[in-house]
PDB file of C-alpha atoms in Angstrom:
ATOM      1  CA  MET A   1      -2.398   2.391   7.787  1.00  0.00           C
ATOM      2  CA  LYS A   2       0.568   2.345  10.099  1.00  0.00           C
ATOM      3  CA  ALA A   3       2.749   0.499   7.598  1.00  0.00           C
ATOM      4  CA  GLU A   4       1.840   2.862   4.780  1.00  0.00           C
ATOM      5  CA  LYS A   5       2.648   5.849   6.992  1.00  0.00           C
ATOM      6  CA  TRP A   6       6.131   4.485   7.606  1.00  0.00           C
ATOM      7  CA  VAL A   7       6.706   3.733   3.911  1.00  0.00           C
ATOM      8  CA  PHE A   8       5.856   7.283   2.856  1.00  0.00           C
ATOM      9  CA  GLY A   9       7.793   8.666   5.814  1.00  0.00           C
ATOM     10  CA  PHE A  10      10.849   6.768   4.594  1.00  0.00           C
ATOM     11  CA  ILE A  11      10.306   8.176   1.093  1.00  0.00           C
ATOM     12  CA  PHE A  12      10.205  11.691   2.571  1.00  0.00           C
ATOM     13  CA  ILE A  13      13.425  11.207   4.547  1.00  0.00           C
ATOM     14  CA  PHE A  14      15.196   9.495   1.634  1.00  0.00           C
ATOM     15  CA  PHE A  15      14.450  12.304  -0.815  1.00  0.00           C
ATOM     16  CA  LEU A  16      15.224  14.900   1.857  1.00  0.00           C
ATOM     17  CA  ILE A  17      18.763  13.479   1.924  1.00  0.00           C
ATOM     18  CA  VAL A  18      19.136  12.732  -1.791  1.00  0.00           C
ATOM     19  CA  THR A  19      17.933  16.098  -3.147  1.00  0.00           C
ATOM     20  CA  PRO A  20      20.770  18.265  -1.738  1.00  0.00           C
ATOM     21  CA  ALA A  21      23.316  15.594  -2.673  1.00  0.00           C
ATOM     22  CA  TYR A  22      21.981  15.620  -6.237  1.00  0.00           C
ATOM     23  CA  TRP A  23      22.169  19.424  -6.384  1.00  0.00           C
ATOM     24  CA  ILE A  24      25.780  19.437  -5.134  1.00  0.00           C
ATOM     25  CA  MET A  25      26.830  16.802  -7.674  1.00  0.00           C
ATOM     26  CA  SER A  26      24.945  18.044 -10.744  1.00  0.00           C
ATOM     27  CA  HIS A  27      23.832  21.693 -10.285  1.00  0.00           C
ATOM     28  CA  GLU A  28      20.819  20.805 -12.399  1.00  0.00           C
ATOM     29  CA  ILE A  29      17.601  22.595 -11.524  1.00  0.00           C
ATOM     30  CA  ALA A  30      14.908  20.400 -13.102  1.00  0.00           C
ATOM     31  CA  GLY A  31      16.116  17.157 -11.527  1.00  0.00           C
ATOM     32  CA  THR A  32      16.620  18.809  -8.160  1.00  0.00           C
ATOM     33  CA  PHE A  33      13.111  20.234  -8.296  1.00  0.00           C
ATOM     34  CA  ALA A  34      11.654  16.840  -9.274  1.00  0.00           C
ATOM     35  CA  LEU A  35      13.457  15.051  -6.443  1.00  0.00           C
ATOM     36  CA  GLY A  36      12.489  17.709  -3.914  1.00  0.00           C
ATOM     37  CA  PHE A  37       8.883  17.702  -5.055  1.00  0.00           C
ATOM     38  CA  THR A  38       8.785  13.905  -4.809  1.00  0.00           C
ATOM     39  CA  GLY A  39      10.058  14.127  -1.247  1.00  0.00           C
ATOM     40  CA  LEU A  40       7.484  16.781  -0.359  1.00  0.00           C
ATOM     41  CA  MET A  41       4.680  14.662  -1.819  1.00  0.00           C
ATOM     42  CA  GLY A  42       5.884  11.659   0.203  1.00  0.00           C
ATOM     43  CA  GLY A  43       5.900  13.822   3.328  1.00  0.00           C
ATOM     44  CA  MET A  44       2.434  15.140   2.582  1.00  0.00           C
ATOM     45  CA  ILE A  45       1.036  11.631   2.114  1.00  0.00           C
ATOM     46  CA  ALA A  46       2.782  10.402   5.280  1.00  0.00           C
ATOM     47  CA  GLY A  47       1.274  13.298   7.228  1.00  0.00           C
ATOM     48  CA  TYR A  48      -2.179  12.636   5.809  1.00  0.00           C
ATOM     49  CA  LEU A  49      -1.959   8.943   6.682  1.00  0.00           C
ATOM     50  CA  ALA A  50      -0.728   9.778  10.185  1.00  0.00           C
ATOM     51  CA  LEU A  51      -3.722  12.056  10.765  1.00  0.00           C
ATOM     52  CA  THR A  52      -6.356   9.761   9.265  1.00  0.00           C
ATOM     53  CA  ALA A  53      -4.967   6.600  10.895  1.00  0.00           C
ATOM     54  CA  ARG A  54      -6.230   7.924  14.218  1.00  0.00           C
ATOM     55  CA  THR A  55      -9.848   7.707  13.071  1.00  0.00           C
ATOM     56  CA  PHE A  56      -9.685   4.157  11.703  1.00  0.00           C
ATOM     57  CA  ASP A  57      -9.880   0.957  13.689  1.00  0.00           C
ATOM     58  CA  PRO A  58      -6.824  -1.293  13.529  1.00  0.00           C
ATOM     59  CA  ARG A  59      -6.795  -3.871  10.775  1.00  0.00           C
ATOM     60  CA  PRO A  60      -8.297  -7.224  11.684  1.00  0.00           C
ATOM     61  CA  ARG A  61      -5.851 -10.050  11.835  1.00  0.00           C
ATOM     62  CA  THR A  62      -6.342 -12.659   9.185  1.00  0.00           C
ATOM     63  CA  ALA A  63      -7.875 -15.761  10.651  1.00  0.00           C
ATOM     64  CA  PRO A  64      -5.918 -18.952  10.120  1.00  0.00           C
ATOM     65  CA  THR A  65      -7.477 -21.215   7.525  1.00  0.00           C
ATOM     66  CA  ARG A  66      -8.848 -24.505   8.722  1.00  0.00           C
ATOM     67  CA  THR A  67      -8.022 -27.304   6.340  1.00  0.00           C
ATOM     68  CA  SER A  68     -10.312 -29.809   8.050  1.00  0.00           C
ATOM     69  CA  SER A  69     -13.491 -27.892   7.171  1.00  0.00           C
ATOM     70  CA  ARG A  70     -12.944 -28.057   3.439  1.00  0.00           C
ATOM     71  CA  VAL A  71     -15.432 -30.146   1.524  1.00  0.00           C
ATOM     72  CA  PRO A  72     -13.739 -32.589  -0.814  1.00  0.00           C
ATOM     73  CA  ALA A  73     -14.528 -32.087  -4.472  1.00  0.00           C
ATOM     74  CA  ARG A  74     -16.510 -34.704  -6.329  1.00  0.00           C
ATOM     75  CA  SER A  75     -14.353 -36.802  -8.540  1.00  0.00           C
ATOM     76  CA  GLY A  76     -15.349 -37.648 -12.074  1.00  0.00           C
ATOM     77  CA  SER A  77     -18.346 -35.344 -12.395  1.00  0.00           C
ATOM     78  CA  SER A  78     -18.952 -31.764 -13.376  1.00  0.00           C
ATOM     79  CA  PRO A  79     -20.654 -29.341 -11.005  1.00  0.00           C
ATOM     80  CA  ARG A  80     -24.440 -29.234 -11.205  1.00  0.00           C
ATOM     81  CA  ARG A  81     -25.947 -26.089 -12.601  1.00  0.00           C
ATOM     82  CA  ALA A  82     -29.470 -24.819 -12.180  1.00  0.00           C
ATOM     83  CA  CYS A  83     -31.225 -23.635 -15.327  1.00  0.00           C
ATOM     84  CA  GLY A  84     -33.969 -21.579 -13.742  1.00  0.00           C
ATOM     85  CA  PRO A  85     -35.249 -20.080 -10.535  1.00  0.00           C
ATOM     86  CA  SER A  86     -36.658 -23.440  -9.420  1.00  0.00           C
ATOM     87  CA  GLY A  87     -33.389 -25.251 -10.093  1.00  0.00           C
ATOM     88  CA  ALA A  88     -34.999 -27.642 -12.594  1.00  0.00           C
ATOM     89  CA  ARG A  89     -33.061 -28.727 -15.629  1.00  0.00           C
TER      90      ARG A  89
END
């Protein structure tokens, strides 16, 4: 969750900077409120992720795929399908 925390932290900082600039340029209340509220929500989510990330284990690294262990597909035939619990056709 470390990456997500930084993404929402960036959103918080971005809207923290953009909201006053928008107010100075437009003097429009609804848009300023929407931008400020978006920034506050980003900050709230970043804070939540920062607190909950402490309780989670780090993400496991993805294991590299081994190409040599793949079973080659049969050529020229369709896969066999069982028709019942015994596998009889």
